[in-house]
Every structure is written in structure tokens, then in C-alpha cells.
């Protein structure tokens, strides 16, 4: 496998991963398909004394947080 072929494979994997993340973001927050995701981050949100580990999604029009801990969603 050449270096160019390896780079192409890595780009294909990244593209598939990015599409999956975009689809999850749009589905979780019931957003339209044309909403553009700028970036996403793994982070922690403190609610009272309990930290909520989750993901923060930054899109062109929204800043969203999703956490699923011990059967509860935030």
C-alpha cells in the first residue's frame, strides 16, 4: 500500500466518522438536515454536586450538550 493509498483510506474513515457524528447530532436535538456542525467536544457539565460527562456540539446556530449517565438524559 502506498502512502497516498493510506492517506485516502484514513480520509475515508474520517469522512464516515464525521457523517455519523453529524447524523447523531441532528437526531439527538431534532435539528434540520442542513444544520452544519462546526465541532464537538467531550466535556463535563456540573449540575449541583454531580458532574455530567457528555458531549458538547457547536453548530452554526446552536450550542448543545448531551449526557446519558445512569439512565438519565440531560
GROMACS .gro file of C-alpha atoms in nm, residues 2-74:
model
   73
    2UNK     CA    1   0.142   0.337  -0.099
    3UNK     CA    2   0.142   0.645   0.123
    4UNK     CA    3  -0.124   0.805  -0.098
    5UNK     CA    4  -0.349   0.499  -0.062
    6UNK     CA    5  -0.304   0.500   0.316
    7UNK     CA    6  -0.393   0.871   0.332
    8UNK     CA    7  -0.702   0.812   0.119
    9UNK     CA    8  -0.815   0.529   0.349
   10UNK     CA    9  -0.768   0.749   0.656
   11UNK     CA   10  -0.967   1.029   0.490
   12UNK     CA   11  -1.247   0.786   0.402
   13UNK     CA   12  -1.264   0.666   0.762
   14UNK     CA   13  -1.268   1.025   0.891
   15UNK     CA   14  -1.544   1.113   0.645
   16UNK     CA   15  -1.760   0.819   0.758
   17UNK     CA   16  -1.698   0.904   1.123
   18UNK     CA   17  -1.788   1.271   1.068
   19UNK     CA   18  -2.110   1.180   0.890
   20UNK     CA   19  -2.208   0.950   1.178
   21UNK     CA   20  -2.142   1.227   1.432
   22UNK     CA   21  -2.340   1.480   1.226
   23UNK     CA   22  -2.633   1.237   1.196
   24UNK     CA   23  -2.628   1.169   1.573
   25UNK     CA   24  -2.620   1.545   1.648
   26UNK     CA   25  -2.915   1.616   1.419
   27UNK     CA   26  -3.115   1.323   1.558
   28UNK     CA   27  -3.046   1.394   1.929
   29UNK     CA   28  -3.160   1.754   1.906
   30UNK     CA   29  -3.423   1.720   1.628
   31UNK     CA   30  -3.238   1.962   1.404
   32UNK     CA   31  -3.283   2.003   1.028
   33UNK     CA   32  -3.050   1.814   0.797
   34UNK     CA   33  -2.898   2.138   0.668
   35UNK     CA   34  -2.770   2.242   1.015
   36UNK     CA   35  -2.389   2.248   0.990
   37UNK     CA   36  -2.184   2.104   1.276
   38UNK     CA   37  -1.871   2.311   1.339
   39UNK     CA   38  -1.713   2.087   1.605
   40UNK     CA   39  -1.791   1.864   1.901
   41UNK     CA   40  -1.615   1.813   2.232
   42UNK     CA   41  -1.619   1.563   2.515
   43UNK     CA   42  -1.671   1.762   2.833
   44UNK     CA   43  -1.818   1.768   3.181
   45UNK     CA   44  -2.115   1.978   3.296
   46UNK     CA   45  -2.157   2.035   3.669
   47UNK     CA   46  -2.517   2.025   3.785
   48UNK     CA   47  -2.529   2.076   4.161
   49UNK     CA   48  -2.282   1.835   4.317
   50UNK     CA   49  -2.293   1.579   4.038
   51UNK     CA   50  -2.079   1.610   3.724
   52UNK     CA   51  -2.243   1.504   3.398
   53UNK     CA   52  -1.996   1.366   3.145
   54UNK     CA   53  -2.115   1.420   2.790
   55UNK     CA   54  -2.065   1.583   2.454
   56UNK     CA   55  -2.098   1.947   2.360
   57UNK     CA   56  -2.191   2.015   1.998
   58UNK     CA   57  -2.123   2.351   1.835
   59UNK     CA   58  -2.310   2.424   1.514
   60UNK     CA   59  -2.357   2.739   1.311
   61UNK     CA   60  -2.676   2.827   1.503
   62UNK     CA   61  -2.670   2.618   1.824
   63UNK     CA   62  -2.460   2.514   2.121
   64UNK     CA   63  -2.596   2.183   2.255
   65UNK     CA   64  -2.498   1.946   2.536
   66UNK     CA   65  -2.595   1.579   2.565
   67UNK     CA   66  -2.528   1.345   2.854
   68UNK     CA   67  -2.654   0.995   2.927
   69UNK     CA   68  -2.549   0.889   3.276
   70UNK     CA   69  -2.707   0.609   3.482
   71UNK     CA   70  -3.026   0.604   3.279
   72UNK     CA   71  -3.088   0.979   3.278
   73UNK     CA   72  -3.050   1.221   2.991
   74UNK     CA   73  -2.958   1.588   3.021
   0.00000   0.00000   0.00000
